[in-house]
Coordinates of C-alpha atoms and ligand atoms in Angstrom, one line a residue:
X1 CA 35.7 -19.4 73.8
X2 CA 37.7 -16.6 75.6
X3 CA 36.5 -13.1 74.0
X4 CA 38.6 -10.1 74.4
X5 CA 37.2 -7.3 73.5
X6 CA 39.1 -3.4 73.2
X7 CA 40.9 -4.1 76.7
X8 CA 43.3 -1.0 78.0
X9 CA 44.9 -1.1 81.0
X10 CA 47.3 0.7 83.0
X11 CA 48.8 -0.4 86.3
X12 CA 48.1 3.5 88.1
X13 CA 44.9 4.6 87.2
X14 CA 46.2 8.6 86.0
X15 CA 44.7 9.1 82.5
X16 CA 48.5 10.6 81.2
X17 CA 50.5 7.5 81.7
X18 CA 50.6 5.6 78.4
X19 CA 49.1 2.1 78.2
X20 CA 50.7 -1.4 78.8
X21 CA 48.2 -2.6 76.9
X22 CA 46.5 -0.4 74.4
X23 CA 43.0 -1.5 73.1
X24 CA 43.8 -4.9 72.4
X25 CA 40.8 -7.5 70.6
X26 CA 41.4 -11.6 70.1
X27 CA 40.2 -14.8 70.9
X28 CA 40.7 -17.9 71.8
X29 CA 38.8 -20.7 70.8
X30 CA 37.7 -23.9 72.8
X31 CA 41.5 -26.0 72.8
X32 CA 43.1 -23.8 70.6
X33 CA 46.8 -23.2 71.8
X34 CA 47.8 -19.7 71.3
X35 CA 51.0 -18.1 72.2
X36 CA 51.9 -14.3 73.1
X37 CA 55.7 -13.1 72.1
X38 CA 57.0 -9.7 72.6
X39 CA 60.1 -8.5 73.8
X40 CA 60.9 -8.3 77.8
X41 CA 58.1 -5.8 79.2
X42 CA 56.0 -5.7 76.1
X43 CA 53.0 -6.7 78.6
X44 CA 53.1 -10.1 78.0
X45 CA 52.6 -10.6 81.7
X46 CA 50.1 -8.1 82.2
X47 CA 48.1 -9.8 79.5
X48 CA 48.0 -13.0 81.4
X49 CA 47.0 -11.2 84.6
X50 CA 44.5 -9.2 83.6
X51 CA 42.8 -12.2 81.5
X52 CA 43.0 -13.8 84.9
X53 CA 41.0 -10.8 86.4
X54 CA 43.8 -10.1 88.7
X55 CA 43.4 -6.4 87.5
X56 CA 40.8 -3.7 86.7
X57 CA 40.4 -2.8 83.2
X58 CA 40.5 1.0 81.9
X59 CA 38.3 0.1 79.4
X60 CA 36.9 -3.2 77.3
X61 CA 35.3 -6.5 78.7
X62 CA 36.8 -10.1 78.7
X63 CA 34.4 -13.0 78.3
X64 CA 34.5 -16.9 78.4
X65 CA 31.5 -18.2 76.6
X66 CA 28.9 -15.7 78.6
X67 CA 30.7 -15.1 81.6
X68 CA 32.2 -11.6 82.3
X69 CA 36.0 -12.0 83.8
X70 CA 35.9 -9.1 86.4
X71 CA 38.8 -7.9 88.2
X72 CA 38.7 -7.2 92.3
X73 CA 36.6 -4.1 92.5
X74 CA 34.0 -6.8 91.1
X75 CA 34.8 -9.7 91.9
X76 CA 36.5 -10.5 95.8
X77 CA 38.0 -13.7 95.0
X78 CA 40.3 -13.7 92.3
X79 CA 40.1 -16.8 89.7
X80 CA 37.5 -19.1 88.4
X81 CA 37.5 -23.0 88.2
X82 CA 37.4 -23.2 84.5
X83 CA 40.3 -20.8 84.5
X84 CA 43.8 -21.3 86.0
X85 CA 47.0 -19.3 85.6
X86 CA 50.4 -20.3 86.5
X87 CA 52.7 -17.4 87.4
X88 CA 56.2 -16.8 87.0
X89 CA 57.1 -16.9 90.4
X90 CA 54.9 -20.2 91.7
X91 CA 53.6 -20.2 95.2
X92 CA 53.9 -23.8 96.5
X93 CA 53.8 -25.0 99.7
X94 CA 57.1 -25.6 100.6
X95 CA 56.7 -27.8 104.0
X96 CA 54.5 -30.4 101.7
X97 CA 55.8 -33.0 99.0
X98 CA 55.0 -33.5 95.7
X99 CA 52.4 -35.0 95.3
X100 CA 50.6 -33.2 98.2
X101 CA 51.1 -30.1 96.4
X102 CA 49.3 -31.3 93.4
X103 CA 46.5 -32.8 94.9
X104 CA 45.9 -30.1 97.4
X105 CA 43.2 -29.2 95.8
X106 CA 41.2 -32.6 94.8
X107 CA 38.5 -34.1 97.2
X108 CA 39.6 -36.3 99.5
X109 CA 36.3 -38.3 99.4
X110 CA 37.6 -40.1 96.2
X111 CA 41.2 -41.3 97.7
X112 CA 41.6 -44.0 94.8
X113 CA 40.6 -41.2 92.0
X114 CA 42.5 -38.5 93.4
X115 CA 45.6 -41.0 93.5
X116 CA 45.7 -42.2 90.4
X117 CA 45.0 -38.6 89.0
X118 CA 47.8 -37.5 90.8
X119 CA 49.9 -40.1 89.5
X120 CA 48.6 -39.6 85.8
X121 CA 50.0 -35.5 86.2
X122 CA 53.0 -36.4 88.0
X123 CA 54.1 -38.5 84.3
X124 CA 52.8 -35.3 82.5
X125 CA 55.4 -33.7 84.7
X126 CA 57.9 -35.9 84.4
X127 CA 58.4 -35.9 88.4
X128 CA 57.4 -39.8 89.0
X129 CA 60.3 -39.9 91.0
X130 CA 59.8 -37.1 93.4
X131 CA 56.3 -37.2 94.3
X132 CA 57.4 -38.2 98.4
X133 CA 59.9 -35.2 98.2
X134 CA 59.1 -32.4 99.8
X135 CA 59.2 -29.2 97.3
X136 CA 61.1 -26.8 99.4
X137 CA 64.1 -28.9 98.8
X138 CA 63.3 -28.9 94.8
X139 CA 65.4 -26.7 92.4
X140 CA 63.5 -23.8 90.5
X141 CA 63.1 -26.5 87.2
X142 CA 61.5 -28.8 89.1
X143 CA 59.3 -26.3 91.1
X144 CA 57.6 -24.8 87.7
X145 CA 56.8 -28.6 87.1
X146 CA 54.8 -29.2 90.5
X147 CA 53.0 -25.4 89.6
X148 CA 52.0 -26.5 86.4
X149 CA 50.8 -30.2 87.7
X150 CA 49.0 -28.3 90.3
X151 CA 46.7 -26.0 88.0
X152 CA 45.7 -28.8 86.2
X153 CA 44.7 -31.2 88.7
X154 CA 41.1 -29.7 88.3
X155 CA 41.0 -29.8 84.7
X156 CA 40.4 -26.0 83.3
X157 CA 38.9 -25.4 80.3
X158 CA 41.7 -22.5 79.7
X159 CA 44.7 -21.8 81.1
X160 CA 47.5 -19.4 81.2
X161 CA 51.1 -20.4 81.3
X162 CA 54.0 -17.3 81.6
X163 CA 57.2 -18.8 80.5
X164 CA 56.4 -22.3 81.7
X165 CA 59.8 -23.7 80.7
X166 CA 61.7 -21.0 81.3
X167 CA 63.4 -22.5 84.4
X168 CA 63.7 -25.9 82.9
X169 CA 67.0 -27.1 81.7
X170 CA 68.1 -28.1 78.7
X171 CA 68.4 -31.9 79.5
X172 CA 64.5 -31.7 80.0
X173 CA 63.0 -29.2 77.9
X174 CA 61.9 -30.7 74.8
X175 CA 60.6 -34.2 76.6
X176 CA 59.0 -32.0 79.0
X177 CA 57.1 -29.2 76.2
X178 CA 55.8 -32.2 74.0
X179 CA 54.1 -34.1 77.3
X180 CA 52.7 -30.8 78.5
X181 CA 51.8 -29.2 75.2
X182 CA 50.3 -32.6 73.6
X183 CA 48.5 -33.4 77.2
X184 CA 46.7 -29.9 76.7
X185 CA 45.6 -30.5 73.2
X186 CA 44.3 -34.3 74.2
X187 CA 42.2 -32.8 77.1
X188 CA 41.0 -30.0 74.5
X189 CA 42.5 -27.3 76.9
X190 CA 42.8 -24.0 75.5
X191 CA 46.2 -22.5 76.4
X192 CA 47.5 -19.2 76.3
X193 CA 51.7 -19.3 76.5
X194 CA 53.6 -16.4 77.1
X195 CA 57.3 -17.4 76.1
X196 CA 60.5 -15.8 74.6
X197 CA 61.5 -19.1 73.3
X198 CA 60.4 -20.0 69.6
X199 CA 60.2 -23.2 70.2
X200 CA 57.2 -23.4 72.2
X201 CA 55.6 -21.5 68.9
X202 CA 56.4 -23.1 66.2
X203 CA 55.4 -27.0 66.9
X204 CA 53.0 -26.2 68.8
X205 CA 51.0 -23.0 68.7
X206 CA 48.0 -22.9 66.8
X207 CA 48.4 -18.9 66.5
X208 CA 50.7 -16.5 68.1
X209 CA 50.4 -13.0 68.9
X210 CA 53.0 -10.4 68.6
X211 CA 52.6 -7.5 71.4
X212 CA 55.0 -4.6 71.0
X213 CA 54.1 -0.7 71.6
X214 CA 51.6 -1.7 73.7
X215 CA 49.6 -3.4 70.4
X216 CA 49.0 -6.0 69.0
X217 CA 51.0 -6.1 65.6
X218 CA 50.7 -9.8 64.7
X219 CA 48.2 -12.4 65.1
X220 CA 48.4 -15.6 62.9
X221 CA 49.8 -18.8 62.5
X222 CA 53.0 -19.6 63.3
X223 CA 53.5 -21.2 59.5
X224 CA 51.9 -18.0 58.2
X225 CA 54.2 -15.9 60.3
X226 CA 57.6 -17.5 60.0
X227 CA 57.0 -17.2 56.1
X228 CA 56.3 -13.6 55.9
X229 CA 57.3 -11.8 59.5
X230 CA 56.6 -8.4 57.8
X231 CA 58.6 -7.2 61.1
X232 CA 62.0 -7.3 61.9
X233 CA 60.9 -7.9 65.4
X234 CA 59.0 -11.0 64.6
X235 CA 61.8 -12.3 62.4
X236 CA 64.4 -11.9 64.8
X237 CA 61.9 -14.0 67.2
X238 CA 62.6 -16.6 65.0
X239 CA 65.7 -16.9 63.3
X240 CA 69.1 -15.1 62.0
X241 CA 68.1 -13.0 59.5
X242 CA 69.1 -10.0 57.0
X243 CA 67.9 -7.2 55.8
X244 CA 68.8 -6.7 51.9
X245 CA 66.7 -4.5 50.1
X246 CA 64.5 -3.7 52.8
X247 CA 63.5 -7.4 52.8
X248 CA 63.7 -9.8 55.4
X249 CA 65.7 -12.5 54.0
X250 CA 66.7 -15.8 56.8
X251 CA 70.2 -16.6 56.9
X252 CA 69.3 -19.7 55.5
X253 CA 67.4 -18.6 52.4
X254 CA 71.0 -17.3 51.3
X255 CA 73.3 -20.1 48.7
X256 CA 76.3 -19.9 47.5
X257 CA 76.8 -19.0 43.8
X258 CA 79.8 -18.4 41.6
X259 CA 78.8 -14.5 40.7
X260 CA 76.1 -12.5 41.6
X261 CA 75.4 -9.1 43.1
X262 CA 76.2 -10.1 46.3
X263 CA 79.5 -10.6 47.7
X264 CA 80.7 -10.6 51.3
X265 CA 84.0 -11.5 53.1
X266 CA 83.9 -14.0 55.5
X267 CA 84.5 -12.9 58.8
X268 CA 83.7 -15.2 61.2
X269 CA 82.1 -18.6 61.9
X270 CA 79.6 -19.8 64.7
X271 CA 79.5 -23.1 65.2
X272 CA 75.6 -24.5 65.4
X273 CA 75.9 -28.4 65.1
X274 CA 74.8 -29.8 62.1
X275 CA 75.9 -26.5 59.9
X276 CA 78.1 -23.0 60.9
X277 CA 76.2 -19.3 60.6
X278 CA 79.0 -17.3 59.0
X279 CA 79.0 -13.6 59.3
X280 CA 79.9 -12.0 55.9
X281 CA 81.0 -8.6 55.5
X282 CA 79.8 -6.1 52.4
X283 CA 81.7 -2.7 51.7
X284 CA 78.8 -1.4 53.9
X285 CA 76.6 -4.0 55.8
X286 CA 77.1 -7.4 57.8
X287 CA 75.1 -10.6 56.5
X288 CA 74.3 -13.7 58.0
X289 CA 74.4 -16.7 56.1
X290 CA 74.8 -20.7 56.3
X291 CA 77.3 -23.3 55.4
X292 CA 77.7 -27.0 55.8
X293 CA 81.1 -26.6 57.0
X294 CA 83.5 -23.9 58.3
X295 CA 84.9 -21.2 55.9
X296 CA 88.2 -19.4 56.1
X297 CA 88.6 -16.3 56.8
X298 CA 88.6 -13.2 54.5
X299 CA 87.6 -15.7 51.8
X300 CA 85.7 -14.1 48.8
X301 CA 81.7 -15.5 48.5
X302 CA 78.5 -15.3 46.2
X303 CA 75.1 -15.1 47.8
X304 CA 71.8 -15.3 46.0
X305 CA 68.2 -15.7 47.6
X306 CA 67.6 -19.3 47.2
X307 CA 64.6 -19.8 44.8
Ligands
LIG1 P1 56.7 -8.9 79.9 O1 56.0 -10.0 80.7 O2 56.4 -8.8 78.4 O3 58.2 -8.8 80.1 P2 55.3 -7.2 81.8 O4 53.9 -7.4 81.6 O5 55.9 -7.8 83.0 O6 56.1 -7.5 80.5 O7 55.5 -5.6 82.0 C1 55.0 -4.7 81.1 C2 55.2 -3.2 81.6 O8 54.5 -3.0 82.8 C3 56.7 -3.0 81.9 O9 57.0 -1.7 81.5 C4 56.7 -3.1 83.4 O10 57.7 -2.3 84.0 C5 55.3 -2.6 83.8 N1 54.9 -3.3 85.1 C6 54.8 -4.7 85.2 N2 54.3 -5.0 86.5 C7 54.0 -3.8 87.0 C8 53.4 -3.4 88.3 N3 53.0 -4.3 89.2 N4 53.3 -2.1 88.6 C9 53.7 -1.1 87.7 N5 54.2 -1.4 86.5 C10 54.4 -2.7 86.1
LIG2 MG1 56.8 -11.5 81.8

């Protein structure tokens, strides 16, 4: 279990700058799958690192089971086995292939293991194909991929993923998050995923904390979450939403009525595949809602809150 306990931090050590991260407590239990949102330089980063120990703390302690993460005026060599972190901005070796890459880091006393374990991460990957292919001539996509194959070719008891998808196109994205994401929970690896995208949360996460002011304002599950973001922020993580009497309401918890206290104009439509998100205009406000099909413009419409 990773234990983090009152952790500050700030990157220059002068006791007037504000915190990145200001006295921040969670944990993450053995296998549990927990992911960190926030908006672009809400720390997510800096969370990662400094769980890895790249970083001294101001103040607090970070533990897994009974062991002390330290950061380098502790400890010289950064990283621990049962920990691995994969970065942003992966650091492969380029002149190498694939599969060299991954396995750089097995023994090479057991050839016929160290294959065949290779092999099994190269299908978690989805890179069968490239594993004689030498990764400097590999786009960004399928760089991330060989990075991630990498930190788990030791198998970690935790590790830390920052944006993991987030050069991976489209085409490849959703095949590619259920192998990696359902490998981890079969091998009861813990994960910690920092992402922007909701839909490595809401399949997958087992809880999800929300960092923003330097805080932690949110730490549930994702169900427990998306049905009461008590945030803006967190709703606007998820969905399309308005605000109508200071509630959050989604744009598709709005239905069309014949009369009620709520009418808009339609003023445009957004086409979203299997239904459109209209805009609506009030005398005074803008609301998002849904519709099977397209609606013409300027036409008159009845919203309620769906029971
Ligand atoms: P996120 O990953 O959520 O986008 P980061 O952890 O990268 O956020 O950044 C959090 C804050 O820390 C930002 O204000 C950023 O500018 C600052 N920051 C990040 N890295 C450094 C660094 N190496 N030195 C100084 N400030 C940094
Ligand atoms: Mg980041």
């Amino acid at each position: 279990m990773l234990n983090v306990q009152n952790i500050t931090f700030t990157y220059t050590k002068k006791s007037a700058d504000t915190p990145v991260l200001n006295n921040l407590n969670f944990s993450v239990n053995t296998g549990e799958h927990v992911s960190i949102i926030g908006e672009s330089g809400s720390g997510k980063s800096t969370l990662l690192k400094v769980i890895y120990g790249e970083y001294d703390l101001n103040e607090g302690n970070i533990f897994w089971n009974d062991i002390e993460i330290l950061g380098p005026k502790y400890n010289l060599v950064v990283g621990y086995d049962f920990m691995k972190y994969v970065a942003q901005e992966f650091d492969l070796m380029p002149f190498i292939t694939v599969e060299e890459n991954i396995g750089k880091h097995l023994s090479n006393f057991f050839p016929k293991e160290k294959k065949e374990r290779v092999q099994e991460l190269l299908e978690v990957v989805e890179l069968e194909d490239f594993a004689k292919t030498k990764v400097k001539t590999l786009s960004g996509g399928q760089k991330q991929r060989v990075a991630l194959a990498r930190a788990l070719a030791k198998q970690p008891e935790i590790i830390l993923l920052d944006e993991p998808f987030s050069h991976i196109d489209n085409f490849h994205k959703q095949s590619l998050r259920r192998s990696v994401f359902n490998y981890l929970k079969e091998k009861n690896i813990a994960c910690i995923v920092a992402t922007h995208d909701s839909e490595d949360v809401l399949a997958y996460a087992d809880r999800m904390i929300v960092l923003h002011d330097s805080k932690i304002i949110a730490n549930k599950s994702p169900q427990e979450l998306y049905k009461s973001p008590e945030m803006p922020l967190t709703a606007s993580f998820f969905d399309e939403f308005n605000l109508i009497n200071d509630q959050i309401i989604y744009a598709h918890q709005l239905q069309r009525v014949d009369k009620s206290d709520l009418k808009v104009k339609v003023y445009r439509n957004y086409f979203k595949g299997h239904y459109y998100l209209i805009e609506g205009h009030t005398d005074d406000d803008i609301i998002f809602f849904e519709n099977k099909s397209k609606l013409e413009i300027n036409q008159e419409i009845y919203l309620e809150v769906a029971p």
